[in-house]
GROMACS .gro file of C-alpha atoms in nm:
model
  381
    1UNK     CA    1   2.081  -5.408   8.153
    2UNK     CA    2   1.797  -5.519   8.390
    3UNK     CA    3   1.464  -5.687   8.247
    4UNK     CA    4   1.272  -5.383   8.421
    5UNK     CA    5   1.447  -5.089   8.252
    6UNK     CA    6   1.453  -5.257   7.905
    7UNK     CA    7   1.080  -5.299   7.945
    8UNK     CA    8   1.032  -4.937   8.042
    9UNK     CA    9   1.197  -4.841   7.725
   10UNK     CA   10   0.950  -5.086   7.510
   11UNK     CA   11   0.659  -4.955   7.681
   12UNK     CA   12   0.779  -4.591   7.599
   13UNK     CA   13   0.893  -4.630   7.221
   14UNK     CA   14   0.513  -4.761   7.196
   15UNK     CA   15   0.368  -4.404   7.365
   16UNK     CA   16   0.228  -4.183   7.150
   17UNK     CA   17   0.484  -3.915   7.286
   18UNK     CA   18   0.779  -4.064   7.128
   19UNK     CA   19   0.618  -4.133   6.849
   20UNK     CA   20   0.576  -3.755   6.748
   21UNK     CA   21   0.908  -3.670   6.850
   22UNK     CA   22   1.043  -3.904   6.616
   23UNK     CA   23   0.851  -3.792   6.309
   24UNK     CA   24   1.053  -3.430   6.421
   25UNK     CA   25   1.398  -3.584   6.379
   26UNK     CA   26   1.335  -3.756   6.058
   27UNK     CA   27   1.016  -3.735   5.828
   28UNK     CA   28   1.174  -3.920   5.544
   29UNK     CA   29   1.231  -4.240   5.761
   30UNK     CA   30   0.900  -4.409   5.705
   31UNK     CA   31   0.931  -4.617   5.359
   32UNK     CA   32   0.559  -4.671   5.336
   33UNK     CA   33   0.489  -4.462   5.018
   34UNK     CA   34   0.106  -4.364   5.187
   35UNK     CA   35   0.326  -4.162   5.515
   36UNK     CA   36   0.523  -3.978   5.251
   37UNK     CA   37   0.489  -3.622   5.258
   38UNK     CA   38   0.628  -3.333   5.048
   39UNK     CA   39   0.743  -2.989   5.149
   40UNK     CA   40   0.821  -2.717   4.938
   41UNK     CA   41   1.146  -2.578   4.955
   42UNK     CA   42   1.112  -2.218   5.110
   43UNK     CA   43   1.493  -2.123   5.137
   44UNK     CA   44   1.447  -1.950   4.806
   45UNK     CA   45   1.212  -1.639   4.745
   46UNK     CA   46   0.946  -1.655   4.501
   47UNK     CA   47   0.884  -1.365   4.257
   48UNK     CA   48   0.634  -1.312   4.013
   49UNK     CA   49   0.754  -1.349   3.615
   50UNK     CA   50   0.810  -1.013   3.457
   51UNK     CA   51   0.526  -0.876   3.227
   52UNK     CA   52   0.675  -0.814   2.873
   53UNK     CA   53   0.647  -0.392   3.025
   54UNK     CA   54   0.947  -0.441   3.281
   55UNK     CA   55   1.194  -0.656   3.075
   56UNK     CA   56   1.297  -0.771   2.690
   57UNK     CA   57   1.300  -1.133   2.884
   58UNK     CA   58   1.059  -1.347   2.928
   59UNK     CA   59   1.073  -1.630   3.229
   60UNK     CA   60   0.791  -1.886   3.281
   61UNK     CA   61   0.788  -2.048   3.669
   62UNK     CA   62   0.575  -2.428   3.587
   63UNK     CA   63   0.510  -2.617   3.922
   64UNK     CA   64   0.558  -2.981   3.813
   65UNK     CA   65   0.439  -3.111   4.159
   66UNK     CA   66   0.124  -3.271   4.021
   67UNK     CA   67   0.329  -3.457   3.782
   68UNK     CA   68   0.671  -3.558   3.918
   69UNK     CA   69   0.619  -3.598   4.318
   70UNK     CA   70   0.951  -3.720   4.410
   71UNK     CA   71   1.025  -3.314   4.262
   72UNK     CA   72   0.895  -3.068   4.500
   73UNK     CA   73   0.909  -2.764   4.230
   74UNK     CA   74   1.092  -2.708   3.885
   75UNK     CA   75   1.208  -2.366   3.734
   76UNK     CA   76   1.208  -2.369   3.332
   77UNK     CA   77   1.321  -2.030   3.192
   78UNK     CA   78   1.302  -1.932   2.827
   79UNK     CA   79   1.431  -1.661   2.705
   80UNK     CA   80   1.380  -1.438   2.368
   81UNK     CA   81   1.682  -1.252   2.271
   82UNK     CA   82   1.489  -0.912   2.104
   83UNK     CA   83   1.564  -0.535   2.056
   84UNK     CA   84   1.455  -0.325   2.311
   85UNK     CA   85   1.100  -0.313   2.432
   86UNK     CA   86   0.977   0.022   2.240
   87UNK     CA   87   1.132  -0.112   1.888
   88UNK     CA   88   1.040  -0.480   1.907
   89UNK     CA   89   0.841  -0.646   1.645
   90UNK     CA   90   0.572  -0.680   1.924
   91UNK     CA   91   0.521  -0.335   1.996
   92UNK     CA   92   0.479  -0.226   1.638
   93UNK     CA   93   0.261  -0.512   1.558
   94UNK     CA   94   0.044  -0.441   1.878
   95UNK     CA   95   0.112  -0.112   1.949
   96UNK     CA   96   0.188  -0.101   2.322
   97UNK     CA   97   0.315   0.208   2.369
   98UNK     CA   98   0.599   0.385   2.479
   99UNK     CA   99   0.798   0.216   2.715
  100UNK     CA  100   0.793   0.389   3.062
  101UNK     CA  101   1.215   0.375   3.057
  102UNK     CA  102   1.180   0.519   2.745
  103UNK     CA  103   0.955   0.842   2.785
  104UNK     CA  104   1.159   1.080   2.926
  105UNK     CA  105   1.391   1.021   2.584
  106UNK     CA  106   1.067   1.089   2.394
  107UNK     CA  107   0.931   1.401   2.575
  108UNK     CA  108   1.290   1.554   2.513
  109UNK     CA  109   1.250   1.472   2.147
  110UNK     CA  110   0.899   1.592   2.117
  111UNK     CA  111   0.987   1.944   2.277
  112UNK     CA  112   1.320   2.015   2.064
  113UNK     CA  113   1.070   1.927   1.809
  114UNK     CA  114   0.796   2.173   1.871
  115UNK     CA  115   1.043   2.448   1.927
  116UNK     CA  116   1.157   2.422   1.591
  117UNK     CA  117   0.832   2.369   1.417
  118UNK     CA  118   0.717   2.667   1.634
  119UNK     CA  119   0.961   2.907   1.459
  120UNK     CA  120   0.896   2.781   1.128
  121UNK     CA  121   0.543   2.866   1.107
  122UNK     CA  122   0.619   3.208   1.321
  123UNK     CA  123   0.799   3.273   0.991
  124UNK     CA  124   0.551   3.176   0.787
  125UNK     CA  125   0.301   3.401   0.916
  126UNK     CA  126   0.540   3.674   0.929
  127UNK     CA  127   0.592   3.689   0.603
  128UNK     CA  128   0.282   3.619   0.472
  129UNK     CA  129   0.165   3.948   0.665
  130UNK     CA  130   0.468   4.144   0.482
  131UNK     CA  131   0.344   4.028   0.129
  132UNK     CA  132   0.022   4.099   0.213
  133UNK     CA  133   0.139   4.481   0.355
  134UNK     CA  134   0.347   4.535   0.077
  135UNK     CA  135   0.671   4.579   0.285
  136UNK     CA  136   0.912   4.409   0.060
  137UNK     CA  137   1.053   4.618  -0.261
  138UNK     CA  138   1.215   4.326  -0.471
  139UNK     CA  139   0.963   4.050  -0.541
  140UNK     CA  140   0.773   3.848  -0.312
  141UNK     CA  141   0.854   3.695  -0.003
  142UNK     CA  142   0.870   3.283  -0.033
  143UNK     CA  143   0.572   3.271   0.227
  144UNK     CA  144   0.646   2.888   0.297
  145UNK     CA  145   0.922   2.669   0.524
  146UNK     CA  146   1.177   2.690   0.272
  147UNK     CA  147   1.132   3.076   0.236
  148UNK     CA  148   1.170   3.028   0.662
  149UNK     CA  149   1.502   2.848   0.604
  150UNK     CA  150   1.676   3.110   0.324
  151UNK     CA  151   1.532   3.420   0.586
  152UNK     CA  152   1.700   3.212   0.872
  153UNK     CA  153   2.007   3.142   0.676
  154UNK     CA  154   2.054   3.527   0.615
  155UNK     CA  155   2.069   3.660   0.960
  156UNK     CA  156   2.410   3.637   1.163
  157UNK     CA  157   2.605   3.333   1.238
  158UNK     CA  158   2.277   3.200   0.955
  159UNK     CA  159   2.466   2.880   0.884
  160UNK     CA  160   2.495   2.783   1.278
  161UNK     CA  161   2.168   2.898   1.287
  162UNK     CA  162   2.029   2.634   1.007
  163UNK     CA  163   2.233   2.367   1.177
  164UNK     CA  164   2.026   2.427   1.512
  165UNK     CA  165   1.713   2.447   1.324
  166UNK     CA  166   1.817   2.083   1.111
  167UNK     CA  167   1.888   1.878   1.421
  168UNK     CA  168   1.558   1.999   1.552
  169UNK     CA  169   1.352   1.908   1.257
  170UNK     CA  170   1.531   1.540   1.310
  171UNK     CA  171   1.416   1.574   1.661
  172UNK     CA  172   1.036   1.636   1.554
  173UNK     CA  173   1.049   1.360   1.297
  174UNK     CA  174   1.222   1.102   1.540
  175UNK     CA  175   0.900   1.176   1.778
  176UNK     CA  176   0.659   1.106   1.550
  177UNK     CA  177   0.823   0.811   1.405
  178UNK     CA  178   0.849   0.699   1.747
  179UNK     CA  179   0.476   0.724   1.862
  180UNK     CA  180   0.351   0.572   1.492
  181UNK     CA  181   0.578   0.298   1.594
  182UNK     CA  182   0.447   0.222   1.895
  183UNK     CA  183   0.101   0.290   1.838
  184UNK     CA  184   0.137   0.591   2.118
  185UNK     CA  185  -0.230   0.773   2.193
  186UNK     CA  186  -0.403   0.474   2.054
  187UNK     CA  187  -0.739   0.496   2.247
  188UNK     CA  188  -0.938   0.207   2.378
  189UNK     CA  189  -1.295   0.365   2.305
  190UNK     CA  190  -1.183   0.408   1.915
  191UNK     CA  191  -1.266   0.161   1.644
  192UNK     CA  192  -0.955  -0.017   1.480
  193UNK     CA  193  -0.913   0.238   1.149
  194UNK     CA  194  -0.992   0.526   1.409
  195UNK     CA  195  -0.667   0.474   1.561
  196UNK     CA  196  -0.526   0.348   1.299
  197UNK     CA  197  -0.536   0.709   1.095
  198UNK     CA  198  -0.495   0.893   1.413
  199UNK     CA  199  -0.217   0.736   1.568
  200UNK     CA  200  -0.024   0.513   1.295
  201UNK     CA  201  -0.107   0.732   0.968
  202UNK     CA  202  -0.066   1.064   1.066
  203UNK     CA  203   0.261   1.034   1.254
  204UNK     CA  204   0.407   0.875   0.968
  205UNK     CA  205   0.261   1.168   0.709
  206UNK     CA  206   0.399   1.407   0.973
  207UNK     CA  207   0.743   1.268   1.035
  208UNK     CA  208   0.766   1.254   0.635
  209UNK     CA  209   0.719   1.582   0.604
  210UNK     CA  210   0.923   1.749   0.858
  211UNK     CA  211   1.174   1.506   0.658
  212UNK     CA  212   1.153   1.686   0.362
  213UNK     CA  213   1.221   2.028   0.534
  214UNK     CA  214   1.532   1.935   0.679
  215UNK     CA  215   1.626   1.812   0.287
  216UNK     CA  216   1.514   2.154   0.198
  217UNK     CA  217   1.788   2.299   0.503
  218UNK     CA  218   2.036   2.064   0.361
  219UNK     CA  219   2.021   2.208   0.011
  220UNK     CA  220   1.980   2.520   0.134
  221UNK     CA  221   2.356   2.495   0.309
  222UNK     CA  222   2.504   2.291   0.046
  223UNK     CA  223   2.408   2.631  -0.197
  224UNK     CA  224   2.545   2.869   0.036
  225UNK     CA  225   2.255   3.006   0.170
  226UNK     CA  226   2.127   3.133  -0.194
  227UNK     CA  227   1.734   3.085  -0.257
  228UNK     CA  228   1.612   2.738  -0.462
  229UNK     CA  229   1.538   2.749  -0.804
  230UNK     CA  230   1.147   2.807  -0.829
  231UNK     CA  231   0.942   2.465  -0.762
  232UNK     CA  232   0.783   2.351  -1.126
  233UNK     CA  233   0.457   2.173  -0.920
  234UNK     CA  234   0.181   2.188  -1.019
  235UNK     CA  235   0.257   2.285  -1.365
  236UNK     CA  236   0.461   2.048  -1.446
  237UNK     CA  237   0.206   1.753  -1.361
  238UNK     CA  238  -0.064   1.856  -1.600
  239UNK     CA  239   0.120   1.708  -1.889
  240UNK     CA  240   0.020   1.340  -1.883
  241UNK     CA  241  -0.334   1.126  -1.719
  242UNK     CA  242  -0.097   0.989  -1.484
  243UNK     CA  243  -0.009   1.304  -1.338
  244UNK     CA  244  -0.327   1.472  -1.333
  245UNK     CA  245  -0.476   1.193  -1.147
  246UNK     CA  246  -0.194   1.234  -0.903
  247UNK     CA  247  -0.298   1.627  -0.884
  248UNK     CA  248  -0.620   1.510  -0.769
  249UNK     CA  249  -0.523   1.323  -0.503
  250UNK     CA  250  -0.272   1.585  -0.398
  251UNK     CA  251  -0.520   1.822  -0.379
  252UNK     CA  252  -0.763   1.610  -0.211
  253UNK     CA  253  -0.544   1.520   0.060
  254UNK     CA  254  -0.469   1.903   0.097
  255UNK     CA  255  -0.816   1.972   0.139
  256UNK     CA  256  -0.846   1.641   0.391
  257UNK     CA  257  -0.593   1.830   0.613
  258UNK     CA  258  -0.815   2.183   0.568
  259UNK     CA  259  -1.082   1.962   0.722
  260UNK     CA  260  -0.882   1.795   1.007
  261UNK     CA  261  -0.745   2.180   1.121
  262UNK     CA  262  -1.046   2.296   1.135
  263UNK     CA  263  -1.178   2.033   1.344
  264UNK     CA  264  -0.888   2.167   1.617
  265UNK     CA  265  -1.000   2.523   1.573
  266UNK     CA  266  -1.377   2.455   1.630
  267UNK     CA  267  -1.415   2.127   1.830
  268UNK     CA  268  -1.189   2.032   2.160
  269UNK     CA  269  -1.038   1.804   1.963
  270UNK     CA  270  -0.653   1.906   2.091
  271UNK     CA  271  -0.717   1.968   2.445
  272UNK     CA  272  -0.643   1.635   2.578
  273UNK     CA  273  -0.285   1.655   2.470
  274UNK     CA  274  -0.294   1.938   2.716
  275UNK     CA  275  -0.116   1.941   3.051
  276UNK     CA  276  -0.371   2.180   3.211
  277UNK     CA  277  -0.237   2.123   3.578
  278UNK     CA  278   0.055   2.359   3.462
  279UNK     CA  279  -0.163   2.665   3.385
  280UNK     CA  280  -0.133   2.798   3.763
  281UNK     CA  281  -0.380   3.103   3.647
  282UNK     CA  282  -0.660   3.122   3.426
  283UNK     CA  283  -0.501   3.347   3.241
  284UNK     CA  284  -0.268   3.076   3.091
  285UNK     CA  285  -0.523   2.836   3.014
  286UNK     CA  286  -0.713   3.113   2.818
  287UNK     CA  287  -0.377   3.196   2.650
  288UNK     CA  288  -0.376   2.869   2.515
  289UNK     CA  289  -0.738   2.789   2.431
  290UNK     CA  290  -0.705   3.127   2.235
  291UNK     CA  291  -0.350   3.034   2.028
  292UNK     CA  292  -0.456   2.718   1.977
  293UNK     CA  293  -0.800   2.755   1.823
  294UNK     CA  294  -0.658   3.060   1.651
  295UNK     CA  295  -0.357   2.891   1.537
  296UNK     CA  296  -0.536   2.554   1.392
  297UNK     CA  297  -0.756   2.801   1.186
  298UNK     CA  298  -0.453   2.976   1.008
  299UNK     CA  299  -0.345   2.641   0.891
  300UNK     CA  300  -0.679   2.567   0.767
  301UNK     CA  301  -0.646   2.870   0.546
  302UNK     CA  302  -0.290   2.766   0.410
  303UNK     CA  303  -0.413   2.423   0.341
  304UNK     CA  304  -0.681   2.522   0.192
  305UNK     CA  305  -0.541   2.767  -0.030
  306UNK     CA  306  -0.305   2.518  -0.161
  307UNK     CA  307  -0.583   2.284  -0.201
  308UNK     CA  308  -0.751   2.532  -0.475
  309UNK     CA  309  -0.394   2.627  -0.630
  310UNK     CA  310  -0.364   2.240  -0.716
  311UNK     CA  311  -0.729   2.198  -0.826
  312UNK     CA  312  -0.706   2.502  -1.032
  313UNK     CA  313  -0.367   2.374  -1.200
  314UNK     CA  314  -0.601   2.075  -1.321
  315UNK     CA  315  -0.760   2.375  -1.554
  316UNK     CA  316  -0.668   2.461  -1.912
  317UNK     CA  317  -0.410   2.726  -1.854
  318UNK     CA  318  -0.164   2.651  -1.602
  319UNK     CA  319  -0.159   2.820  -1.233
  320UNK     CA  320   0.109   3.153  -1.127
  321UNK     CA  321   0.382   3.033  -0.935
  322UNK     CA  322   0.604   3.139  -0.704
  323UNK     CA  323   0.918   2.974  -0.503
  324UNK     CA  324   0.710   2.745  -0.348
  325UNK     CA  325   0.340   2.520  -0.357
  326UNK     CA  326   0.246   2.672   0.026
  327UNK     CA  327   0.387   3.030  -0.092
  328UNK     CA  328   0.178   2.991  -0.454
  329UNK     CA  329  -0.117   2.931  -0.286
  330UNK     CA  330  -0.115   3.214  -0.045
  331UNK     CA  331  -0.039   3.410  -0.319
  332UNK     CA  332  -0.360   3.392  -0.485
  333UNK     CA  333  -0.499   3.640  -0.231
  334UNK     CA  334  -0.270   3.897  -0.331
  335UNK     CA  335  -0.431   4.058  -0.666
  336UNK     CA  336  -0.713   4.204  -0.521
  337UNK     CA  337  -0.768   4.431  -0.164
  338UNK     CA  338  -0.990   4.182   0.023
  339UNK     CA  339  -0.730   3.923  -0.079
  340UNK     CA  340  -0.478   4.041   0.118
  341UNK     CA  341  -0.685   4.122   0.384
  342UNK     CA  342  -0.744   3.779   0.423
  343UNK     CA  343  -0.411   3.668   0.321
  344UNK     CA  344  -0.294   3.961   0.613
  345UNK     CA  345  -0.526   3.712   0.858
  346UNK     CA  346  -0.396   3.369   0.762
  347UNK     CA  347  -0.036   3.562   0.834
  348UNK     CA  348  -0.153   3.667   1.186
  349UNK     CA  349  -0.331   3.332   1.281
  350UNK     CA  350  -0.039   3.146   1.167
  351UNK     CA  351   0.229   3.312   1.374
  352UNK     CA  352  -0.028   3.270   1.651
  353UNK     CA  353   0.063   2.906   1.597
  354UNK     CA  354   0.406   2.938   1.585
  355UNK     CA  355   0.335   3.099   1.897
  356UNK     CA  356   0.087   2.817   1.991
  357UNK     CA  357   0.386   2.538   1.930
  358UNK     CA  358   0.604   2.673   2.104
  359UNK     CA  359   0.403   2.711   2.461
  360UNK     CA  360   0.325   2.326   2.362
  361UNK     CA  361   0.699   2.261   2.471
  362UNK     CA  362   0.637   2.330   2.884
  363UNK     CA  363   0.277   2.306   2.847
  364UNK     CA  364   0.225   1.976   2.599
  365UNK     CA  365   0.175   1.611   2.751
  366UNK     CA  366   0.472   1.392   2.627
  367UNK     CA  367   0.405   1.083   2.538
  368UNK     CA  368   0.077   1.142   2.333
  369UNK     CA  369  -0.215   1.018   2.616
  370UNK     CA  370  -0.515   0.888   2.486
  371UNK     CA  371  -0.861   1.118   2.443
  372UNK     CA  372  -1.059   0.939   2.658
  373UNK     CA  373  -0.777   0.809   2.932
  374UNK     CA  374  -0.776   0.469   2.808
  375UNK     CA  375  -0.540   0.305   2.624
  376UNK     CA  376  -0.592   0.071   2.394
  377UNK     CA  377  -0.244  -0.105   2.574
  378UNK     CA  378  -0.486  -0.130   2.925
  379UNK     CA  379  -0.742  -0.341   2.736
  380UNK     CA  380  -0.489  -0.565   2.620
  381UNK     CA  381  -0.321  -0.651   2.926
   0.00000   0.00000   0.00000
């Protein structure tokens, strides 16, 4: 090779032109640590860690660039093995909800539920209305949910019947179990016992209950559809202190839940539960604004009622009693004329809630919202 060309070649590896087409072809070439340059790796796509709503796994992404430079970036996953999101020790110790994959499971709950609770108190107040009309020849009607179940149990195909009517009873205590569990309806604008009566407390109370009526179906069945032997409380818990002092608080909580009904049948206190977008007419919405503040006053009256039956068993001589504590209590309208007027109301208003729960099951938001919108979940996040 000539002197002339291999001098061309010097005096172009020297030009600033070569120069920067070489650092194309290799950038790692250069062993001077101060030309070193890093470039993230871009051949895999980035996604933001799920939030403990989308997944029962938890991944954290830590860029380690800033400490290890000779690493361009570092995945470290950890991941918590746990039940599903809506029973996880998480959600019942912070109450975040229901889970969104979850609510449609809990709306179909909730609505089996209502339908059956509907009927039972559509019962109730119809045969509180007969005892108070006189239409029955031999005794008393049992003017309570276990009177509901023997009446139930008596018509055609009554043991299919009281099977239906069990399952659904499950249904309505699954629901509220579910939404005490997970803290549904908790509201961001409420103080922490607020919420914590409204939303953990009275689920629970609730679910309990509706517990005990399908024990009372279950009995009911396993006796052949016969009526229970007469229920001994209150009279039989005015024999020691012990008891007596457990009266009291019976009958104050009785009277608690007076209070709390008639807070839905004077104040708006139930209307955010409502799906109001559903009423196409005004005549629906009126239909139920009128069962509902109707309905919540008839089972002010039956709580109350009971209330005084159990304070009045605290007396000297012990109280009347019939089949059953919500059937003696109604019952102490019935030996006078204005009585059973009144005990003829408390009948009417109370199938008006039967009538109420049951237009809860197209018309009802499922899962329990919030009053104000907010939920307490929101402010956490």
């Amino acid at each position: 090779m000539s002197e002339d060309k291999v001098g061309d070649m010097k005096d172009s590896s020297s030009s600033p032109g070569f120069a920067h087409s070489a650092s194309k072809i290799s950038p790692e070439t250069s062993s001077s640590p101060d030309t070193h340059t890093t470039h993230k790796d871009t051949s895999y796509p980035t996604h933001p860690p799920p939030s403990v709503n989308d997944s029962s796994i938890t991944i954290r992404v830590e860029d380690v660039d800033a400490v290890d430079p000779r690493r361009t970036s570092r995945l470290r996953v950890d991941t918590y093995c746990c039940p599903p999101h809506c029973l996880c020790w998480y959600s019942i110790r912070r109450g975040t909800g229901v889970s969104k994959r979850w609510k449609r499971y809990d709306a179909w709950f909730g609505r089996v539920g209502f339908g059956a609770k509907g009927l039972v108190y559509a019962f109730i107040g119809g045969m509180t209305c007969a005892s108070a009309s006189d239409l029955h020849e031999e005794g008393e009607f049992d003017e309570s949910p276990q009177g509901a179940f023997v009446l139930i149990g008596q018509f055609p195909a009554g043991p299919a019947l009281l099977v239906c009517m069990l399952l659904a009873l499950w249904c309505y205590a699954i629901w509220r179990l579910w939404e005490c569990v997970t803290f549904q309806g908790a509201d961001a604008t409420f103080g922490k016992y607020r919420n914590f009566f409204a939303y953990r407390l009275s689920p629970f109370v609730s679910a309990c209950v509706y517990l005990a009526y399908s024990y009372y179906v279950i009995e009911i069945l396993i006796n052949q559809l016969r009526a229970l032997e007469p229920s001994a409380f209150p009279n039989s818990w005015r024999t020691t202190r012990v008891r007596r002092a457990g009266l009291f608080v019976i009958g104050i909580a009785f009277a608690i839940a007076c209070v709390i009904q008639l807070q839905g049948a004077f104040t708006r206190k139930w209307h955010y539960e409502m799906n109001w977008s559903k009423c196409k007419t005004k005549y629906e919405r009126w239909l139920l604004l009128i069962t509902g503040h109707v309905g919540y006053l008839g089972r002010a009256g039956i709580f109350l009622f009971v209330s005084v039956l159990v304070f009045k068993a605290l007396g000297s001589e012990p109280v009347q009693q019939a089949q059953n504590t919500v059937s003696s209590g109604l019952n102490l309208l019935s030996d006078s004329g204005v009585g059973k007027v009144f005990m003829m109301i408390i009948g009417i208003m109370t199938a008006t809630y039967g009538f109420y729960a049951i237009l809860c099951i197209y018309y009802r938001n499922f899962p329990t919202p919030p009053p104000s919108g907010r939920s307490r979940r929101a402010t956490q996040t």
